[in-house]
Amino acid sequence: MTHPPGPERQGRRPSQTSQGVAWLSNFRPGDAPTAQQLIDSLHFFSSTKFRQGLTEHLHAVITHATPAQRPAALYSVHSSDASGTMFTGCLEPLVPSTGGSELIVQNIIRATERAFDNTVVSRQTSSLELLKDRRVRRLVFVSDYAGSGDEALKYARTWLRNPTIRSWRSLKLVQLHLVLFAASTTALKRLDASPYYDGVHVLHCGMDFPSADWEPAERNRIRLLCNTYAHSVGGARGWSDSEGLVVFEHTIPNNLPMVVHQTKGRSPYGKWVPFFRHRTAPQELMQSLADYRPEFDRQSRLRAVRQPRLAAASQLHKMDRPELARIIDILAHIAGGRRSPAQLAAVLGISVPAAREITLRAWRLGLLDEQTRLTDAGWQELRSAKARPRRVVGVLQGSTEPYYPRRLKGSR
């Protein structure tokens, strides 16, 4: 699975837009290249791409549910009081009318409810009585993005504080699942380790500092730049230092580095020129950068997992079958210690379902075992891929070297 054509493929990057050029003027000449690398590493998702991606992902999660997990009740994750309890007081699962991205997610949920039968998805189950009457077996919480994971964890806790929900879950009558369009590596680790969710389903993973295609020294310079030019120390690298790099047309996540969206900063040239104003993306900027993704450097990723020979060989190979290249990449990164689909997706720049499908394909070919480890055939395939291809020329090449026969022909 490759990135869709975007502005990057047309030679246009965030740093080349009028907003990007103006924003780079905030930095000293020695820091401008680092700032440019940061801004060009952002991932932009248009509203169309987001809606389509989350809808298809949510449908897939619902379709693959077991009979014991049906029907499901769908809810949009939204901010809640840290000590609140669902269905107690004024707290209810419906998104307040003042919500932003939560309302967009709720619209997607409503369309999804209409697309499935009541035996699969229970519509608008907004009370404990309805949950009980319809015998709901799975509570599916849906969100656009988890930068730190705080909001999704707080939301699950509001449900589990309710003694009825907690009792149902203890008796294994109901499960809690989370569906995300995207999540940072930090957030996904927290959510996977949390006891609150029985399943976390992510479409895109990474798109943050740890998964960016940077050298360690470059990453350190970018972190120093964020700390140096941020308006305040707290949150210089995003909420809870989650170091996100995702931009949506409908919202600017709060885990982006502060220098990207702040309106005041520590510029030596006076007034700070923001790239985003008040955590909103100008329409003309989103139109020019619709679905922009940083270019994926396959060779550098292979070298990062100590596969220099494979990286060198892949520069010479003409990959007529991209799916074969993906399988080789999967084998290389699994050999380097990354086994989960989320880890593989982050380093390969593909979706989590795509990474899972390629891994399954490698298993079917006998290249991986059930523990996602390379088999003997997998190691052999990886060794074969490291070999540099022979250079074939179309004409005979002469030689000035003297010819000495290995064996003389005897007389008859």
XYZ file of C-alpha atoms in Angstrom:
412
model
C 0.000 0.000 0.000
C 1.570 3.293 -1.061
C 0.779 6.862 -0.185
C -1.773 8.533 -2.437
C -0.469 11.177 -4.808
C -0.253 14.477 -3.000
C 1.503 17.846 -3.061
C 4.758 16.185 -2.049
C 4.774 14.252 -5.320
C 4.102 17.512 -7.162
C 7.083 19.204 -5.509
C 5.045 21.334 -3.072
C 5.781 21.096 0.635
C 4.460 22.979 3.681
C 7.669 25.027 3.822
C 7.054 26.179 0.231
C 3.614 27.659 0.888
C 3.262 31.367 1.635
C 2.389 30.507 5.262
C 5.431 28.240 5.499
C 7.823 30.837 4.109
C 6.490 33.455 6.526
C 6.700 31.032 9.461
C 10.347 30.168 8.720
C 11.208 33.855 9.076
C 10.745 33.446 12.860
C 13.967 31.459 13.186
C 17.629 32.322 13.165
C 19.447 31.319 9.952
C 21.195 28.453 11.720
C 17.866 27.061 12.979
C 15.836 27.560 9.790
C 16.838 24.190 8.184
C 15.740 22.344 11.330
C 12.448 24.260 11.388
C 11.929 23.421 7.711
C 12.498 19.722 8.398
C 9.905 19.878 11.185
C 7.211 21.603 9.120
C 7.799 19.331 6.112
C 7.312 16.267 8.329
C 3.673 17.085 9.094
C 0.920 14.763 7.833
C -2.201 16.456 6.433
C -5.584 14.736 6.179
C -8.398 16.331 4.220
C -11.976 16.100 5.455
C -12.840 13.707 2.625
C -9.903 11.414 3.382
C -10.713 11.416 7.084
C -14.419 10.680 6.695
C -13.874 7.946 4.160
C -11.047 6.334 6.132
C -12.811 6.351 9.504
C -16.092 5.129 7.992
C -14.452 2.170 6.235
C -12.380 1.343 9.319
C -15.422 1.439 11.601
C -17.385 -0.756 9.198
C -14.541 -3.284 9.145
C -14.391 -3.442 12.958
C -18.151 -4.014 13.163
C -18.208 -6.575 10.341
C -15.448 -8.705 11.884
C -17.170 -8.907 15.281
C -18.070 -12.357 16.577
C -21.729 -13.260 17.254
C -21.015 -12.927 20.979
C -20.035 -9.271 20.399
C -23.325 -8.280 18.756
C -25.096 -5.987 18.815
C -22.754 -3.057 19.377
C -23.568 0.448 20.584
C -21.494 3.265 19.069
C -20.456 6.460 20.831
C -18.253 9.438 19.974
C -15.458 10.042 22.493
C -15.654 13.509 24.001
C -14.087 15.393 26.878
C -15.616 14.673 30.263
C -15.092 15.520 33.894
C -12.197 13.529 35.352
C -14.405 12.293 38.189
C -17.690 11.984 36.296
C -19.849 8.861 35.988
C -21.815 8.042 32.838
C -25.616 8.246 33.217
C -25.182 10.042 36.550
C -26.010 13.692 36.964
C -25.771 15.543 33.679
C -23.248 13.201 32.063
C -24.628 11.340 29.065
C -23.092 9.771 25.948
C -24.562 12.297 23.515
C -21.996 14.854 22.284
C -22.724 18.422 23.425
C -23.781 20.777 20.655
C -20.625 22.806 21.329
C -18.423 19.863 20.294
C -16.049 20.169 17.344
C -14.468 17.062 15.870
C -16.667 14.970 18.189
C -19.749 16.090 16.236
C -18.140 15.037 12.962
C -17.410 11.611 14.442
C -20.983 11.409 15.730
C -22.294 12.091 12.209
C -20.158 9.208 10.933
C -21.591 7.021 13.702
C -25.171 7.909 12.753
C -24.511 6.996 9.110
C -22.901 3.732 10.224
C -25.896 2.841 12.392
C -28.175 3.234 9.392
C -25.919 0.997 7.289
C -26.243 -2.037 9.586
C -29.081 -4.160 10.845
C -30.278 -3.725 14.437
C -28.918 -7.155 15.292
C -25.428 -5.851 14.483
C -25.569 -2.213 15.630
C -28.067 -0.807 18.100
C -29.202 2.686 17.122
C -28.976 5.659 19.485
C -28.645 3.636 22.682
C -28.534 6.608 25.025
C -29.563 5.076 28.371
C -28.895 2.090 30.595
C -32.445 0.872 30.024
C -31.954 0.762 26.253
C -28.614 -1.002 26.626
C -30.292 -3.654 28.755
C -33.423 -4.039 26.615
C -31.408 -4.420 23.397
C -28.895 -6.769 25.007
C -25.903 -4.757 23.806
C -22.701 -6.796 24.049
C -20.093 -4.282 22.925
C -19.634 -0.561 23.619
C -17.626 0.904 20.745
C -16.087 4.327 21.382
C -14.990 6.205 18.250
C -12.548 9.118 17.911
C -10.520 10.843 15.244
C -7.151 10.911 16.988
C -5.344 9.965 20.183
C -2.269 12.087 20.748
C -1.550 11.307 24.386
C -4.432 8.885 25.034
C -5.718 10.948 27.981
C -9.145 11.737 26.547
C -9.929 8.144 25.512
C -8.837 6.815 28.907
C -10.874 9.390 30.824
C -13.921 8.630 28.697
C -13.674 4.886 29.398
C -13.349 5.586 33.125
C -16.609 7.563 33.138
C -18.386 4.452 31.853
C -16.647 2.048 34.217
C -17.484 4.189 37.245
C -21.101 3.284 36.605
C -21.718 0.214 38.820
C -24.063 -1.402 36.285
C -21.591 -1.153 33.414
C -18.787 -2.328 35.677
C -20.873 -5.335 36.759
C -21.771 -6.259 33.172
C -18.142 -6.127 32.169
C -17.057 -8.197 35.185
C -19.601 -10.850 34.174
C -18.304 -10.668 30.579
C -21.693 -9.510 29.331
C -20.249 -6.422 27.673
C -16.896 -5.313 26.248
C -15.363 -1.870 25.727
C -13.660 -1.211 22.391
C -11.976 1.894 20.979
C -11.855 2.759 17.257
C -9.388 5.451 16.162
C -8.564 6.995 12.819
C -5.022 7.684 14.054
C -2.892 7.447 17.193
C 0.621 8.438 18.162
C 3.006 5.698 19.242
C 2.910 7.035 22.807
C -0.898 7.027 22.954
C -1.217 3.557 21.459
C 1.184 2.095 24.021
C -0.854 3.597 26.842
C -4.164 2.442 25.401
C -2.937 -1.094 24.704
C -1.616 -1.371 28.267
C -4.810 0.039 29.789
C -7.191 -2.336 31.614
C -10.159 -0.242 30.493
C -10.359 -1.466 26.891
C -10.898 -4.993 25.592
C -9.775 -3.962 22.113
C -8.126 -0.951 20.473
C -8.517 -0.637 16.677
C -6.295 1.941 14.948
C -6.209 2.788 11.246
C -3.007 4.888 11.208
C -0.239 4.748 13.800
C 2.818 6.908 14.351
C 3.110 10.263 12.580
C 5.053 11.676 15.511
C 8.659 12.401 16.500
C 9.611 8.798 17.417
C 8.363 7.416 14.080
C 9.539 10.279 11.835
C 12.161 9.533 9.207
C 14.879 11.450 11.084
C 18.348 10.586 12.265
C 18.818 10.641 16.083
C 20.849 13.856 15.866
C 18.123 15.494 13.751
C 15.448 14.473 16.248
C 17.454 16.007 19.085
C 17.883 19.264 17.150
C 14.139 19.452 16.435
C 13.296 18.880 20.105
C 15.756 21.605 21.101
C 14.209 23.956 18.531
C 10.712 23.333 19.951
C 11.903 24.027 23.496
C 13.877 27.128 22.486
C 11.207 28.935 20.442
C 8.048 27.867 22.309
C 6.051 30.635 23.979
C 5.964 28.641 27.234
C 7.922 25.671 28.561
C 4.879 23.518 29.319
C 3.621 21.754 26.220
C 6.474 22.887 23.983
C 6.399 19.506 22.229
C 2.633 19.100 22.429
C 0.276 18.004 25.181
C 2.113 15.667 27.583
C 5.148 15.912 25.267
C 3.431 13.505 22.852
C 5.219 15.130 19.866
C 2.506 14.733 17.233
C 2.811 15.540 13.539
C -0.821 15.140 12.366
C -3.017 17.908 10.950
C -6.715 17.464 10.127
C -8.763 19.790 7.995
C -11.384 19.920 10.760
C -9.000 20.423 13.697
C -5.408 21.033 14.774
C -4.591 18.463 17.506
C -3.170 19.847 20.737
C -0.219 17.453 20.658
C 1.460 19.308 17.790
C 4.634 21.192 18.765
C 3.712 24.594 20.132
C 5.867 26.449 17.601
C 3.576 25.231 14.808
C 0.333 26.724 16.142
C 1.337 29.398 18.683
C 0.577 33.058 17.984
C 3.345 34.307 20.292
C 6.876 32.964 20.406
C 10.500 33.639 21.209
C 11.549 34.952 17.837
C 14.655 37.182 17.847
C 13.028 39.288 15.115
C 10.065 40.566 17.084
C 6.443 39.555 16.460
C 5.840 35.837 15.896
C 4.357 34.789 12.550
C 2.157 31.680 13.133
C 1.757 28.813 10.706
C -1.705 27.935 12.052
C -3.836 30.566 13.762
C -5.777 29.598 16.881
C -5.404 25.888 16.083
C -7.284 26.175 12.814
C -5.993 25.496 9.311
C -6.720 28.175 6.685
C -8.811 26.793 3.846
C -6.335 27.840 1.160
C -3.513 26.096 3.026
C -5.464 22.837 3.341
C -6.398 22.980 -0.329
C -2.774 23.339 -1.379
C -1.611 20.598 1.019
C -4.575 18.204 0.797
C -3.466 14.753 2.005
C 0.222 15.718 1.993
C 2.463 13.026 3.443
C 6.260 13.253 3.943
C 8.186 11.193 1.448
C 9.021 7.719 2.730
C 12.737 6.797 2.525
C 12.801 3.023 2.309
C 16.599 2.751 2.330
C 17.071 4.810 5.506
C 14.451 2.734 7.333
C 16.252 -0.470 6.342
C 19.587 0.926 7.490
C 17.967 1.860 10.817
C 17.235 -1.824 11.489
C 20.799 -2.802 10.572
C 20.046 -3.986 7.054
C 22.609 -1.971 5.033
C 23.084 -4.700 2.425
C 19.348 -4.912 1.834
C 19.133 -1.121 1.587
C 21.933 -1.067 -0.976
C 20.402 -3.927 -2.942
C 16.960 -2.337 -2.975
C 18.441 0.730 -4.675
C 19.514 -1.466 -7.593
C 16.441 -3.713 -7.754
C 13.710 -2.596 -10.077
C 10.618 -3.496 -8.082
C 8.106 -4.579 -10.707
C 5.999 -6.049 -7.878
C 5.568 -3.520 -5.037
C 3.821 -6.146 -2.898
C 7.013 -8.227 -2.954
C 9.015 -5.220 -1.742
C 6.530 -4.759 1.109
C 6.904 -8.378 2.205
C 10.701 -8.027 2.194
C 10.405 -4.825 4.241
C 8.106 -6.569 6.713
C 10.603 -9.423 7.108
C 13.479 -6.979 7.615
C 11.692 -4.984 10.305
C 10.414 -8.095 12.090
C 14.008 -9.364 12.119
C 14.913 -6.001 13.681
C 12.501 -6.558 16.580
C 9.239 -4.956 15.415
C 6.440 -7.506 15.342
C 3.123 -5.772 15.979
C 1.136 -4.404 13.004
C 1.117 -0.952 14.626
C 4.921 -0.864 14.886
C 5.309 -2.064 11.318
C 2.759 0.454 10.035
C 4.553 3.338 11.750
C 7.975 2.552 10.259
C 6.678 1.609 6.803
C 4.292 4.532 6.383
C 1.241 2.331 5.736
C -2.029 1.735 7.571
C -2.260 -0.767 10.420
C -4.718 -3.016 8.519
C -2.347 -3.006 5.535
C 0.582 -4.022 7.755
C -1.564 -6.762 9.279
C -2.562 -8.043 5.813
C 1.050 -8.125 4.542
C 2.144 -9.954 7.699
C -0.648 -12.487 7.184
C 0.434 -12.950 3.578
C 4.014 -13.628 4.682
C 2.696 -16.198 7.166
C 0.679 -17.927 4.453
C 3.814 -18.113 2.327
C 5.617 -19.850 5.187
C 7.977 -16.935 5.801
C 6.686 -16.285 9.342
C 5.516 -18.587 12.116
C 2.487 -18.102 14.369
C 4.549 -16.016 16.815
C 5.455 -13.605 13.976
C 9.047 -14.795 13.836
C 10.997 -15.505 10.686
C 11.051 -19.143 9.639
C 14.045 -20.719 7.875
C 12.327 -19.891 4.586
C 11.872 -16.295 5.760
C 15.558 -15.925 6.628
C 16.491 -17.422 3.261
C 14.186 -14.968 1.450
C 15.746 -12.076 3.351
C 19.272 -13.263 2.485
C 18.309 -13.605 -1.180
C 16.922 -10.070 -1.238
C 20.243 -8.704 0.049
C 22.103 -9.992 -3.008
C 22.886 -7.317 -5.538
C 21.280 -8.151 -8.892
C 23.570 -9.038 -11.776
C 24.132 -6.293 -14.293
C 23.077 -7.598 -17.696
C 24.318 -5.807 -20.819
C 22.874 -6.173 -24.297
C 26.164 -6.316 -26.255
C 29.269 -8.455 -26.120
C 32.187 -6.932 -24.290
C 35.722 -7.601 -25.490
C 38.747 -8.096 -23.282
C 42.428 -7.291 -23.665
C 43.398 -10.029 -21.195
C 45.432 -12.901 -22.752
C 43.543 -16.176 -23.058
C 45.055 -19.301 -21.565
C 43.079 -22.505 -22.112
C 42.690 -24.633 -19.010
C 43.183 -27.737 -21.061
C 44.962 -28.436 -24.351
C 43.162 -30.316 -27.043
C 45.069 -33.514 -27.841
C 46.068 -34.476 -31.413
C 44.217 -37.272 -33.171
